[in-house]
Amino acid sequence: MTKHKEKKTIEDATSLAPRLIYEVIRREGEEELQRPAKSLIWSGIAAGLMISFSVLGEAILRTYLPDMPSRHLIENLGYSFGFLLVILGRLQLFTENTITTVFPLVAKPTLHMLTNVLKLWGIVLAANVVGALAAASLFAFTPAIPSDLLPAIAALSEHALGYDPATAFMRAIPAGILVAALVWMIPQSTHSVFWLIVAITWLIAAGDFAHIVAGSVEMWFLLVTGATTAGDAVFAFFLPVLAGNIVGGTLVFTMLAWGQVQEEIDENPKE
């Protein structure tokens, strides 16, 4: 083996250092912050629509699998479908932005940067929720999906919104951490990103954790079918889960990731 081939083999086998992973995600975040609002809106709506296939995937497996003790674990594989479409399709998902756009902010903590991050968060979250509404309305009012699936969708939705606000908040923290961890791991998992997404999102579903965008499809389904009230949807589900995802994704995982690389990326490290 030549020295050149040996070097290439070593480089291919070497994992990315944390500071390099940080830099990849930071640059992605800066690119997102520079995108036109119109692009973010359409991408966010598309993500809200596509994430509905997580609910649909679970409903299909729940409907057609035999009733057995392990069905819960198998049906939660369906939750990965929507995330695969969104993440591999490079669509704007709010919970991904709790890490990607925060790295540029912690690197340059200015009021201008904070304003840009909050503006992007608001645009993407609103667009995701609009897309989720469109998907839920499609499920509820059109023959786009088999009627056999509607009882499972209703049951999944009732379960997702069945927690008190404090429990919903706490259940959302692990989901925020896991999505941020997924974003962190993708740069060094290019050849296995499909299975990485499946594993992490399956864990979110199997662990009964709450995700604000996928959960918004279930929230809207109950709202448009009259099975819940706007007050319960907003105050018992949406706001607590949103807060929990932000705490888990930003305050916990992103800040821990930043802490481990801060000294290494300092432009003027101490001698």
Protein backbone atom coordinates (compact mmCIF):
# COMPACT_ATOMS: atom_id res chain seq x y z
CA MET A 1 0.00 0.00 0.00
CA THR A 2 1.39 3.40 -0.98
CA LYS A 3 1.80 6.20 1.54
CA HIS A 4 -0.94 8.15 -0.20
CA LYS A 5 -3.39 5.24 0.14
CA GLU A 6 -2.35 4.70 3.75
CA LYS A 7 -3.01 8.35 4.53
CA LYS A 8 -6.39 8.20 2.81
CA THR A 9 -7.32 5.04 4.75
CA ILE A 10 -6.39 6.70 8.04
CA GLU A 11 -8.37 9.83 7.18
CA ASP A 12 -11.42 7.78 6.25
CA ALA A 13 -11.21 5.82 9.50
CA THR A 14 -10.71 8.86 11.71
CA SER A 15 -13.80 10.32 13.37
CA LEU A 16 -14.38 14.05 13.17
CA ALA A 17 -13.12 15.93 16.19
CA PRO A 18 -15.85 17.70 18.20
CA ARG A 19 -14.56 21.13 17.13
CA LEU A 20 -14.93 20.09 13.48
CA ILE A 21 -18.46 18.84 14.03
CA TYR A 22 -19.23 22.15 15.70
CA GLU A 23 -17.81 24.05 12.74
CA VAL A 24 -19.89 22.07 10.24
CA ILE A 25 -23.09 22.75 12.17
CA ARG A 26 -22.19 26.40 12.80
CA ARG A 27 -21.70 27.01 9.09
CA GLU A 28 -25.00 25.33 8.33
CA GLY A 29 -26.63 27.57 10.91
CA GLU A 30 -25.14 30.71 9.36
CA GLU A 31 -26.40 29.63 5.95
CA GLU A 32 -29.89 29.11 7.37
CA LEU A 33 -29.84 32.55 8.99
CA GLN A 34 -29.02 34.12 5.63
CA ARG A 35 -31.83 32.40 3.70
CA PRO A 36 -34.76 34.55 2.49
CA ALA A 37 -37.87 34.41 4.65
CA LYS A 38 -39.92 33.11 1.71
CA SER A 39 -37.60 30.13 1.31
CA LEU A 40 -37.85 29.35 5.03
CA ILE A 41 -41.64 29.57 4.93
CA TRP A 42 -42.10 27.15 2.03
CA SER A 43 -39.50 24.75 3.39
CA GLY A 44 -41.12 24.89 6.83
CA ILE A 45 -44.60 24.23 5.45
CA ALA A 46 -43.24 21.29 3.48
CA ALA A 47 -41.62 19.93 6.66
CA GLY A 48 -44.92 20.22 8.55
CA LEU A 49 -46.63 18.28 5.79
CA MET A 50 -43.94 15.62 5.51
CA ILE A 51 -43.65 15.05 9.25
CA SER A 52 -47.28 13.90 9.17
CA PHE A 53 -46.01 10.65 7.66
CA SER A 54 -44.64 9.86 11.13
CA VAL A 55 -48.20 9.83 12.47
CA LEU A 56 -49.44 8.01 9.37
CA GLY A 57 -46.64 5.44 9.58
CA GLU A 58 -47.45 4.64 13.21
CA ALA A 59 -51.16 4.43 12.39
CA ILE A 60 -50.57 2.01 9.52
CA LEU A 61 -48.48 -0.33 11.66
CA ARG A 62 -50.89 -0.12 14.59
CA THR A 63 -53.87 -0.87 12.34
CA TYR A 64 -52.46 -3.83 10.46
CA LEU A 65 -50.12 -5.49 12.95
CA PRO A 66 -51.60 -8.26 15.10
CA ASP A 67 -52.34 -7.34 18.70
CA MET A 68 -49.30 -8.68 20.55
CA PRO A 69 -47.07 -7.46 23.40
CA SER A 70 -44.30 -6.31 21.06
CA ARG A 71 -46.59 -4.32 18.75
CA HIS A 72 -45.81 -1.07 20.56
CA LEU A 73 -42.11 -1.37 19.78
CA ILE A 74 -42.68 -2.32 16.15
CA GLU A 75 -45.32 0.30 15.38
CA ASN A 76 -43.03 3.05 16.63
CA LEU A 77 -40.76 2.37 13.66
CA GLY A 78 -43.44 4.15 11.67
CA TYR A 79 -42.57 7.36 13.53
CA SER A 80 -39.28 7.48 11.63
CA PHE A 81 -40.90 7.85 8.21
CA GLY A 82 -41.70 11.55 8.48
CA PHE A 83 -38.31 12.42 9.95
CA LEU A 84 -36.55 10.58 7.13
CA LEU A 85 -38.48 12.63 4.58
CA VAL A 86 -37.79 15.91 6.39
CA ILE A 87 -34.14 15.45 7.32
CA LEU A 88 -32.94 13.73 4.16
CA GLY A 89 -35.01 16.21 2.15
CA ARG A 90 -33.21 19.11 3.89
CA LEU A 91 -36.47 20.74 4.95
CA GLN A 92 -36.77 23.27 7.75
CA LEU A 93 -37.73 21.56 11.02
CA PHE A 94 -37.98 23.74 14.11
CA THR A 95 -36.32 21.33 16.52
CA GLU A 96 -33.22 21.05 14.31
CA ASN A 97 -32.83 24.81 14.52
CA THR A 98 -32.55 24.63 18.30
CA ILE A 99 -28.93 23.58 17.71
CA THR A 100 -27.92 24.68 14.19
CA THR A 101 -28.82 28.34 14.54
CA VAL A 102 -27.77 28.56 18.19
CA PHE A 103 -24.10 27.79 17.49
CA PRO A 104 -23.64 31.01 15.48
CA LEU A 105 -25.35 32.85 18.35
CA VAL A 106 -23.11 31.46 21.09
CA ALA A 107 -20.06 32.16 18.90
CA LYS A 108 -21.17 35.78 18.38
CA PRO A 109 -23.61 36.63 21.20
CA THR A 110 -24.90 39.96 19.90
CA LEU A 111 -28.39 41.45 19.98
CA HIS A 112 -28.47 41.43 16.19
CA MET A 113 -27.66 37.72 16.05
CA LEU A 114 -30.22 36.93 18.76
CA THR A 115 -32.86 38.83 16.81
CA ASN A 116 -32.03 36.89 13.66
CA VAL A 117 -32.22 33.55 15.46
CA LEU A 118 -35.56 34.35 17.09
CA LYS A 119 -36.92 35.58 13.76
CA LEU A 120 -35.90 32.34 12.05
CA TRP A 121 -37.36 30.28 14.90
CA GLY A 122 -40.67 32.14 14.62
CA ILE A 123 -40.87 31.75 10.84
CA VAL A 124 -39.97 28.07 10.81
CA LEU A 125 -42.20 27.12 13.74
CA ALA A 126 -45.19 28.96 12.28
CA ALA A 127 -44.60 27.35 8.87
CA ASN A 128 -44.25 23.89 10.44
CA VAL A 129 -47.56 24.38 12.28
CA VAL A 130 -49.31 25.50 9.09
CA GLY A 131 -48.01 22.42 7.28
CA ALA A 132 -49.17 20.23 10.15
CA LEU A 133 -52.66 21.80 9.94
CA ALA A 134 -52.82 21.08 6.22
CA ALA A 135 -51.83 17.44 6.81
CA ALA A 136 -54.31 16.96 9.66
CA SER A 137 -57.10 18.46 7.56
CA LEU A 138 -56.19 16.12 4.72
CA PHE A 139 -56.46 13.16 7.08
CA ALA A 140 -59.75 14.31 8.60
CA PHE A 141 -61.74 15.66 5.66
CA THR A 142 -60.62 13.87 2.50
CA PRO A 143 -60.41 10.27 1.30
CA ALA A 144 -56.64 10.68 0.84
CA ILE A 145 -56.00 7.92 3.38
CA PRO A 146 -57.99 4.75 4.05
CA SER A 147 -60.78 5.21 6.59
CA ASP A 148 -59.45 2.14 8.42
CA LEU A 149 -56.52 4.28 9.62
CA LEU A 150 -58.58 7.06 11.21
CA PRO A 151 -59.26 5.25 14.54
CA ALA A 152 -55.52 4.66 15.01
CA ILE A 153 -54.71 8.29 14.14
CA ALA A 154 -57.34 9.44 16.65
CA ALA A 155 -55.98 7.13 19.35
CA LEU A 156 -52.40 8.25 18.76
CA SER A 157 -53.49 11.88 18.87
CA GLU A 158 -55.48 11.46 22.08
CA HIS A 159 -52.49 9.79 23.70
CA ALA A 160 -50.12 12.56 22.60
CA LEU A 161 -52.38 15.24 24.09
CA GLY A 162 -53.33 13.23 27.16
CA TYR A 163 -50.75 14.66 29.57
CA ASP A 164 -51.01 17.53 32.01
CA PRO A 165 -48.83 20.56 31.12
CA ALA A 166 -46.02 19.71 33.55
CA THR A 167 -45.74 16.15 32.27
CA ALA A 168 -45.90 17.33 28.64
CA PHE A 169 -43.04 19.74 29.34
CA MET A 170 -40.88 17.06 30.94
CA ARG A 171 -41.65 14.52 28.18
CA ALA A 172 -40.53 17.09 25.60
CA ILE A 173 -37.06 17.63 27.09
CA PRO A 174 -35.65 14.21 26.06
CA ALA A 175 -37.07 14.67 22.55
CA GLY A 176 -35.26 18.01 22.25
CA ILE A 177 -32.03 16.44 23.44
CA LEU A 178 -32.33 13.51 21.04
CA VAL A 179 -33.05 15.65 17.97
CA ALA A 180 -30.10 17.92 18.81
CA ALA A 181 -27.91 14.85 19.31
CA LEU A 182 -29.07 13.55 15.93
CA VAL A 183 -28.02 16.81 14.26
CA TRP A 184 -24.67 16.62 16.07
CA MET A 185 -24.00 13.06 14.88
CA ILE A 186 -25.01 13.45 11.22
CA PRO A 187 -21.76 15.13 10.00
CA GLN A 188 -19.70 12.08 10.91
CA SER A 189 -22.34 9.51 9.93
CA THR A 190 -22.73 10.23 6.22
CA HIS A 191 -22.75 6.54 5.28
CA SER A 192 -25.22 5.51 7.98
CA VAL A 193 -27.41 8.57 8.34
CA PHE A 194 -30.56 6.64 7.31
CA TRP A 195 -30.20 4.19 10.19
CA LEU A 196 -29.15 6.94 12.58
CA ILE A 197 -32.38 8.82 11.89
CA VAL A 198 -34.42 5.63 12.26
CA ALA A 199 -32.76 4.72 15.58
CA ILE A 200 -33.05 8.16 17.20
CA THR A 201 -36.60 8.88 16.09
CA TRP A 202 -37.73 5.37 17.01
CA LEU A 203 -36.36 6.02 20.50
CA ILE A 204 -38.36 9.26 20.71
CA ALA A 205 -41.55 7.38 19.87
CA ALA A 206 -40.82 4.27 21.93
CA GLY A 207 -39.87 6.42 24.91
CA ASP A 208 -43.18 8.28 24.60
CA PHE A 209 -41.40 11.62 24.34
CA ALA A 210 -43.08 14.69 22.85
CA HIS A 211 -42.03 16.45 19.64
CA ILE A 212 -43.62 19.80 18.89
CA VAL A 213 -43.95 19.44 15.10
CA ALA A 214 -44.99 15.78 14.82
CA GLY A 215 -47.25 16.38 17.80
CA SER A 216 -48.80 19.40 16.08
CA VAL A 217 -50.25 17.08 13.42
CA GLU A 218 -51.97 15.13 16.21
CA MET A 219 -53.03 18.35 17.94
CA TRP A 220 -54.60 19.72 14.77
CA PHE A 221 -56.32 16.42 14.01
CA LEU A 222 -58.12 16.55 17.35
CA LEU A 223 -58.92 20.24 16.91
CA VAL A 224 -60.38 20.01 13.42
CA THR A 225 -62.44 16.94 14.37
CA GLY A 226 -63.74 18.65 17.52
CA ALA A 227 -62.13 16.16 19.91
CA THR A 228 -60.30 18.83 21.93
CA THR A 229 -60.53 22.55 22.61
CA ALA A 230 -58.17 25.30 21.49
CA GLY A 231 -57.34 26.11 25.10
CA ASP A 232 -56.32 22.55 25.94
CA ALA A 233 -54.37 22.23 22.70
CA VAL A 234 -52.38 25.43 23.28
CA PHE A 235 -51.88 25.46 27.04
CA ALA A 236 -51.77 21.76 27.89
CA PHE A 237 -49.82 20.61 24.83
CA PHE A 238 -48.33 23.15 22.44
CA LEU A 239 -46.67 25.64 24.79
CA PRO A 240 -45.34 23.07 27.32
CA VAL A 241 -43.95 20.82 24.56
CA LEU A 242 -42.43 23.78 22.73
CA ALA A 243 -40.72 24.92 25.93
CA GLY A 244 -39.49 21.39 26.68
CA ASN A 245 -38.04 20.88 23.21
CA ILE A 246 -36.20 24.22 23.46
CA VAL A 247 -34.85 23.39 26.91
CA GLY A 248 -33.68 19.95 25.79
CA GLY A 249 -32.30 20.97 22.42
CA THR A 250 -30.75 24.32 23.30
CA LEU A 251 -30.20 24.72 27.04
CA VAL A 252 -29.11 21.13 27.62
CA PHE A 253 -27.52 19.54 24.56
CA THR A 254 -26.33 22.58 22.62
CA MET A 255 -24.83 24.27 25.64
CA LEU A 256 -23.04 21.06 26.64
CA ALA A 257 -21.72 20.65 23.10
CA TRP A 258 -20.57 24.26 23.09
CA GLY A 259 -18.86 23.81 26.44
CA GLN A 260 -16.69 20.96 25.17
CA VAL A 261 -15.42 22.89 22.14
CA GLN A 262 -15.35 26.47 23.36
CA GLU A 263 -11.69 26.51 24.36
CA GLU A 264 -10.61 24.70 21.20
CA ILE A 265 -12.23 27.17 18.84
CA ASP A 266 -11.21 30.29 20.74
CA GLU A 267 -9.48 32.58 18.27
CA ASN A 268 -7.13 33.76 20.96
CA PRO A 269 -6.51 30.77 23.22
CA LYS A 270 -4.56 31.26 26.38
CA GLU A 271 -0.94 30.31 26.07
